[in-house]
Coordinates of C-alpha atoms and ligand atoms in Angstrom, one line a residue:
X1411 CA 259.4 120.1 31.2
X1412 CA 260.3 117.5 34.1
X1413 CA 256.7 116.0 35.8
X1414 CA 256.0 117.6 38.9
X1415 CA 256.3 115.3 42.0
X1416 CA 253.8 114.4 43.9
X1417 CA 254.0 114.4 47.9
X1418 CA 251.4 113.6 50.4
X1419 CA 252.7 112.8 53.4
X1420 CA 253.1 116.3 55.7
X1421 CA 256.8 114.9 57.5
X1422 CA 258.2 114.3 53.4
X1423 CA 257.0 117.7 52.3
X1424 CA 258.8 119.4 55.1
X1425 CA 262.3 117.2 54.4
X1426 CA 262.1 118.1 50.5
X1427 CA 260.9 121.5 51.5
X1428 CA 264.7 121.7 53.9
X1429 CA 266.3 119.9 51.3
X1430 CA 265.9 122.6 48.6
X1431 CA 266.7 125.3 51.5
X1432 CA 269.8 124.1 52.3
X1433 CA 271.3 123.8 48.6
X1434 CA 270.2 127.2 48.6
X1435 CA 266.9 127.1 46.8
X1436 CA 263.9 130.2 47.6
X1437 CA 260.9 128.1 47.9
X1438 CA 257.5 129.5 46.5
X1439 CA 254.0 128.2 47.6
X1440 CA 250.7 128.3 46.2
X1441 CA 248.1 126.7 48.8
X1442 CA 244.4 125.8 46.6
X1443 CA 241.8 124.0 47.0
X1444 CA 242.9 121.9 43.6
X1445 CA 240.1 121.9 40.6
X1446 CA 242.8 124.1 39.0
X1447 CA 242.1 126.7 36.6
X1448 CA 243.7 130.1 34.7
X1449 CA 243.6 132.1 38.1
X1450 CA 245.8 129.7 40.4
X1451 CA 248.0 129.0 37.4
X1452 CA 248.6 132.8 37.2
X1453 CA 249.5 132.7 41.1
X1454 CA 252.0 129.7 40.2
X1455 CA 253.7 131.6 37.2
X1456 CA 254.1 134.6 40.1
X1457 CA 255.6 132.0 42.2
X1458 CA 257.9 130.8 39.7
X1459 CA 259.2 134.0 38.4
X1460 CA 260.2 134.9 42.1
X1461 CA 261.5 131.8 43.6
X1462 CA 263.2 128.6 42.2
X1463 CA 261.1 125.9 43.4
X1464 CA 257.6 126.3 43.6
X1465 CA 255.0 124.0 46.2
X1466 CA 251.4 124.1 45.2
X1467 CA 249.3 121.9 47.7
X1468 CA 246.0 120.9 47.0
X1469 CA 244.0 120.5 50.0
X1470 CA 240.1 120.3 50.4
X1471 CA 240.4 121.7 54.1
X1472 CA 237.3 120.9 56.1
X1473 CA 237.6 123.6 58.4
X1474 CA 236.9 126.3 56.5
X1475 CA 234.2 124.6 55.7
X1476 CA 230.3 125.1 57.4
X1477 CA 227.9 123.0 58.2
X1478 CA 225.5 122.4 55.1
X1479 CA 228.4 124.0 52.8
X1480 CA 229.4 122.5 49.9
X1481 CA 232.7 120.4 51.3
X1482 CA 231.7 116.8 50.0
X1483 CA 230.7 118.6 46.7
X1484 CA 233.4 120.5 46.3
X1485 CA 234.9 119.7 42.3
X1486 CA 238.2 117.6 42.1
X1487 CA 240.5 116.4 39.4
X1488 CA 244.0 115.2 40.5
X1489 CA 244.9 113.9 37.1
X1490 CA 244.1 117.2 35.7
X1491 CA 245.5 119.6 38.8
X1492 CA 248.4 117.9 38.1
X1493 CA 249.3 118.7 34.3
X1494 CA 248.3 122.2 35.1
X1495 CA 250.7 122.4 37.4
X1496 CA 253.6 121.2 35.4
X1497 CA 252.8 123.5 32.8
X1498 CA 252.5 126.6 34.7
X1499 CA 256.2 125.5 36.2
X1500 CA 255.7 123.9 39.6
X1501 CA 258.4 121.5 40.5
X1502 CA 256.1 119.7 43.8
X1503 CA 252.2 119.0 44.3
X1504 CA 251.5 118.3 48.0
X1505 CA 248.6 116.6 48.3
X1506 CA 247.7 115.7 52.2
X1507 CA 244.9 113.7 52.7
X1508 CA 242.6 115.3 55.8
X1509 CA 243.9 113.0 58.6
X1510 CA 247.8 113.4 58.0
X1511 CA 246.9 117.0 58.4
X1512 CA 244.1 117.0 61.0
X1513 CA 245.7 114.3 63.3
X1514 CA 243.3 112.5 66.0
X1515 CA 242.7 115.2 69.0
X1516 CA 243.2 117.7 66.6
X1517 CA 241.5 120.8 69.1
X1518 CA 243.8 124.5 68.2
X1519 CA 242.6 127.0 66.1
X1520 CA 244.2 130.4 64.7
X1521 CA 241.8 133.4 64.8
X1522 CA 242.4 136.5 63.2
X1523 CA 239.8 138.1 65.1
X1524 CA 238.7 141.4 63.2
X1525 CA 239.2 141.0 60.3
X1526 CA 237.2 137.7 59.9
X1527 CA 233.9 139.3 61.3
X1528 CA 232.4 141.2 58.4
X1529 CA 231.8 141.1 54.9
X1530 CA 232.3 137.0 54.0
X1531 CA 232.4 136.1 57.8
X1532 CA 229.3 137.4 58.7
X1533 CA 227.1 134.3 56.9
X1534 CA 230.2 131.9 57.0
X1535 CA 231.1 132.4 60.9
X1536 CA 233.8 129.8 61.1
X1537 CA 235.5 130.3 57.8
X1538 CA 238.6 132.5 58.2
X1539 CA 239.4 130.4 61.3
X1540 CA 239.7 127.7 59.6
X1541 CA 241.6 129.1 56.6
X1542 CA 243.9 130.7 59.5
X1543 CA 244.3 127.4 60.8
X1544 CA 245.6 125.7 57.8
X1545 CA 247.5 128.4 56.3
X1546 CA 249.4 128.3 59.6
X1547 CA 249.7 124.2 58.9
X1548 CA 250.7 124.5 55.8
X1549 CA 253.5 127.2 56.0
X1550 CA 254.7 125.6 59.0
X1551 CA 255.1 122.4 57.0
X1552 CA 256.9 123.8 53.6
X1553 CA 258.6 127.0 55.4
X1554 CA 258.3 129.3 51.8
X1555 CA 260.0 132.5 51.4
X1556 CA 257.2 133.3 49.1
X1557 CA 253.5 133.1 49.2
X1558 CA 251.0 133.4 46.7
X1559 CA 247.7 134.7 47.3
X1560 CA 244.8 135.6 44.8
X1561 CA 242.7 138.9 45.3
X1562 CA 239.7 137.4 44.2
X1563 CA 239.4 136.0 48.0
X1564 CA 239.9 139.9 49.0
X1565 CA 239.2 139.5 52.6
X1566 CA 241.3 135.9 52.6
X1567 CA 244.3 137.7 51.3
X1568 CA 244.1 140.8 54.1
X1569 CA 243.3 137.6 57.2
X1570 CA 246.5 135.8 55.6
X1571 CA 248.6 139.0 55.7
X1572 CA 247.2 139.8 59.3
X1573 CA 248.5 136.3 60.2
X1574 CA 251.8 136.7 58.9
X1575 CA 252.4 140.0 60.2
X1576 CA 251.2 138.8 64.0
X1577 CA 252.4 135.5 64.0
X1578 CA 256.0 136.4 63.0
X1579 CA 255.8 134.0 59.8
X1580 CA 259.1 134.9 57.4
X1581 CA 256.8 134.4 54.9
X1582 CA 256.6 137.0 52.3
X1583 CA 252.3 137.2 50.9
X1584 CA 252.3 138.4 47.6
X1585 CA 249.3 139.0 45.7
X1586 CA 247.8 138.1 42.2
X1587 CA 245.1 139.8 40.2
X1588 CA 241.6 138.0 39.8
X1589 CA 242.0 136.4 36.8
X1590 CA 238.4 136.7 34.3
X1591 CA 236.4 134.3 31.5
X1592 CA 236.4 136.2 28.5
X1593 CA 232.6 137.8 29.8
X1594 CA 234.3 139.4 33.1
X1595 CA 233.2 136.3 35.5
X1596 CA 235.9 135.9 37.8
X1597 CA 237.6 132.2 38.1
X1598 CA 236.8 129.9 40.4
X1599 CA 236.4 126.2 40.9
X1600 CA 232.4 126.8 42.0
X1601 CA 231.6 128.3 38.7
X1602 CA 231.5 124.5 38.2
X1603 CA 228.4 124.3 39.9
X1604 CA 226.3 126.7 38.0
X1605 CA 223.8 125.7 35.2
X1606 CA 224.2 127.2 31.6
X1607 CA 220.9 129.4 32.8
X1608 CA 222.6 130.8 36.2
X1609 CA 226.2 130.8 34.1
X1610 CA 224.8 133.5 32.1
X1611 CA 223.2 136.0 34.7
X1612 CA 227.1 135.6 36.1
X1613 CA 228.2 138.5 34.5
X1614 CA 226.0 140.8 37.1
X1615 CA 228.9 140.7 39.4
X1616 CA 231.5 142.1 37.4
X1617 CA 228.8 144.6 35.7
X1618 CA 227.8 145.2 39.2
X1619 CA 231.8 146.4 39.9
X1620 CA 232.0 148.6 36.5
X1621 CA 228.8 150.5 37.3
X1622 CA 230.5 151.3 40.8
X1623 CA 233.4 152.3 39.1
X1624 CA 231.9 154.5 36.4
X1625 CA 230.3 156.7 39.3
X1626 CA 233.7 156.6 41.1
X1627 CA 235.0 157.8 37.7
X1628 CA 232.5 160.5 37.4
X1629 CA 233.4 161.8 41.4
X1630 CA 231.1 159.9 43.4
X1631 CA 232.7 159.1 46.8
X1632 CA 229.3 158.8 48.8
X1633 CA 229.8 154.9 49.7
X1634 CA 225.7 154.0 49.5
X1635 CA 225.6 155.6 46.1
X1636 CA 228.3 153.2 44.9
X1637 CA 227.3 150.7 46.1
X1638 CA 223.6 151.2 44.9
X1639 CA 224.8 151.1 41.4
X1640 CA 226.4 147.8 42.0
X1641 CA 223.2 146.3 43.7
X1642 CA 220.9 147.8 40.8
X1643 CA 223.1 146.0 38.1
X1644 CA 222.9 143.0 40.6
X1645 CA 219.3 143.0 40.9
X1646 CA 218.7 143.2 37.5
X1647 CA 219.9 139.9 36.7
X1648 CA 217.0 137.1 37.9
X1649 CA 217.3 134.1 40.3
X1650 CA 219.9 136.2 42.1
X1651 CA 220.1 136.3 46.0
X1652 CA 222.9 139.0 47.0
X1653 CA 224.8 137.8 50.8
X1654 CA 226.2 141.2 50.9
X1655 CA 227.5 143.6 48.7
X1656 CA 229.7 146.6 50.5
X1657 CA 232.2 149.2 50.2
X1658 CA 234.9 148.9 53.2
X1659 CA 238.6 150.2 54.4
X1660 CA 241.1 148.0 52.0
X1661 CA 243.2 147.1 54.7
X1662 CA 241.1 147.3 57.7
X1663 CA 237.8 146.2 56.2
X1664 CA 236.3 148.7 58.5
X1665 CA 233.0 150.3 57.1
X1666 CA 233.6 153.4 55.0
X1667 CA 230.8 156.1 54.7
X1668 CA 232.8 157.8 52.4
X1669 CA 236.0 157.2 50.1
X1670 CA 238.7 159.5 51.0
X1671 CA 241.8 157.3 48.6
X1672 CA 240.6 153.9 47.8
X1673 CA 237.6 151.4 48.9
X1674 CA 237.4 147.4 48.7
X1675 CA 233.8 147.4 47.3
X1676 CA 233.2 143.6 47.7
X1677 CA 230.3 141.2 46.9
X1678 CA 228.8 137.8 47.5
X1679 CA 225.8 137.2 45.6
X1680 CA 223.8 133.6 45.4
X1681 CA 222.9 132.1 42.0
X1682 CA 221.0 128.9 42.6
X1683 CA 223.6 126.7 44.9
X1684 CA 226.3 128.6 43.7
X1685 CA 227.9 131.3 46.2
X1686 CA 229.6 134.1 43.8
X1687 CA 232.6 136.5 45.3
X1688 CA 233.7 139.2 43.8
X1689 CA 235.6 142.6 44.1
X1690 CA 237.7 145.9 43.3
X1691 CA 239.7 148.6 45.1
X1692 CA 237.5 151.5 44.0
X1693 CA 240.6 154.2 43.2
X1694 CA 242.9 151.5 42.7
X1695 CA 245.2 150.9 39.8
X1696 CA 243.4 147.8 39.0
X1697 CA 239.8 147.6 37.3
X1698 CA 237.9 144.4 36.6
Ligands
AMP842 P1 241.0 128.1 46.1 O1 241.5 126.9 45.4 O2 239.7 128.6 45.7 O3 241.2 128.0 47.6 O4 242.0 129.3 45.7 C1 243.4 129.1 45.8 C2 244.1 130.4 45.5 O5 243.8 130.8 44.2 C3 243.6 131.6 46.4 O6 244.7 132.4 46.8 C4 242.6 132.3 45.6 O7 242.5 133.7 45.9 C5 243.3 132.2 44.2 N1 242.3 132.3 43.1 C6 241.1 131.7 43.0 N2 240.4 132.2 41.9 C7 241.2 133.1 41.4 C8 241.1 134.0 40.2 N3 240.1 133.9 39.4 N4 242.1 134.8 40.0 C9 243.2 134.9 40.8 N5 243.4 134.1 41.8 C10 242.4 133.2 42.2

């Protein structure tokens, strides 16, 4: 398989990315965080079976960053991003460095307004402004058809299809499944920060998601019983701090009291510096 190229510079992206448009080419893009692992490589496969040149950029993007968050901890491993990528079939790494993409006097920011409020946004206020804000960067440099979003960040993928939808991007957002470890923990680059200790009491989340679901499965639509059986499987586990577990409208994330079709029951739950998200459409065809 050819190497995959390597672009950093935002003006070059956006030539190859008109380039490959005009001799005809759908372009597909994956936007991560790098410290690449199973679930963005899943993404990039989705990419590549749908388009016929796929972009992944790797981009550490210190707005959606807060103060006191993990940004100058956050992992990285080009050499390694990179091989991943080639494997999974992308044909271009973009790799901006922060000022090529936030230029001196940088000052606009995209808000999605509701739907960046609850759940995630309530302990990480500026957050989904910043991923707005780049998102809307980083489509307007590569211009995809295609974009590839993972449902592990639930509340990301429903602020980046908000976006699209009111900012007139012809962008297409597709969607991937959360990708598990073999135990049910859900991929992501932070799992890198967990001790052995706190990488064991992991599995609460997920268990925390299958004891929801086995009272959806036994008719329970009442949305503080669900989500009491998450938080007791939670709670169980020690040296666990839960942000916010909840049960909310999969679209709208507006509060649910009740589940009528389907319900996002979503979770952030601290183990030692480690900030764990997960989630599942309760009634969904999906089940973690
Ligand atoms: P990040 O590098 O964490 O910003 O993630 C980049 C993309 O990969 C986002 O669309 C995430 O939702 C997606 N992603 C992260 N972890 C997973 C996973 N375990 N399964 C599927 N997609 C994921």
């Amino acid at each position: 398989m050819d190497d995959v190229q390597v672009i950093r510079e935002p003006a070059e992206m956006r030539e190859q990315s008109r380039r490959w448009r005009s001799e005809g080419h759908r372009i597909g893009f994956v936007p991560t965080m790098g410290y690449l692992h199973e679930g963005h490589l899943s993404l990039v496969r989705l990419a590549a079976a749908r388009c016929d040149r796929v972009v992944v950029s790797i981009f550490v993007n210190p707005t959606q960053f807060g103060e006191g968050e993990d940004l100058d901890a956050y992992p990285r491993d080009e050499a390694g991003d990179l091989a991943k990528c080639r494997e999974a079939g992308a044909h271009m790494a973009w790799i901006p460095d922060t000022p090529a993409m936030y230029t001196p006097g940088y000052q606009t920011r995209v808000e999605v307004a509701e739907l960046s409020k609850p759940l995630c946004g309530a302990s990480r206020p500026v957050h989904f402004s910043g991923v707005a804000t780049v998102v809307t960067k980083l489509f307007n440099v590569v211009e995809p058809d295609v974009a590839v979003f993972g449902q592990k960040d639930y509340q990301q993928l429903q602020v980046v299809r908000r976006l699209v939808q009111d900012l007139d991007f012809a962008v297409e957002v597709l969607s991937g499944p959360t990708v598990r470890e073999p135990d049910g923990v859900a991929m992501s680059s932070r799992n890198a920060y967990m001790t052995s200790f706190e990488r064991s009491q992991a599995t609460c989340l997920v268990q925390g998601l299958r004891a929801a679901w086995a009272r959806f499965d036994a008719g329970e639509r009442d949305v503080d019983a669900l989500v009491a059986a998450a938080r007791a499987t939670i709670d169980r586990a020690p040296d666990t701090r839960v942000d916010y577990v909840e049960v909310r409208h999969p679209e709208t994330l507006e509060p649910l009291t009740t589940i009528e079709d389907r319900g996002v029951l979503a979770m952030a739950v601290f183990l030692g510096k480690a900030r764990l998200i997960d989630n599942t459409v309760l009634g969904g065809a999906q089940r973690p």
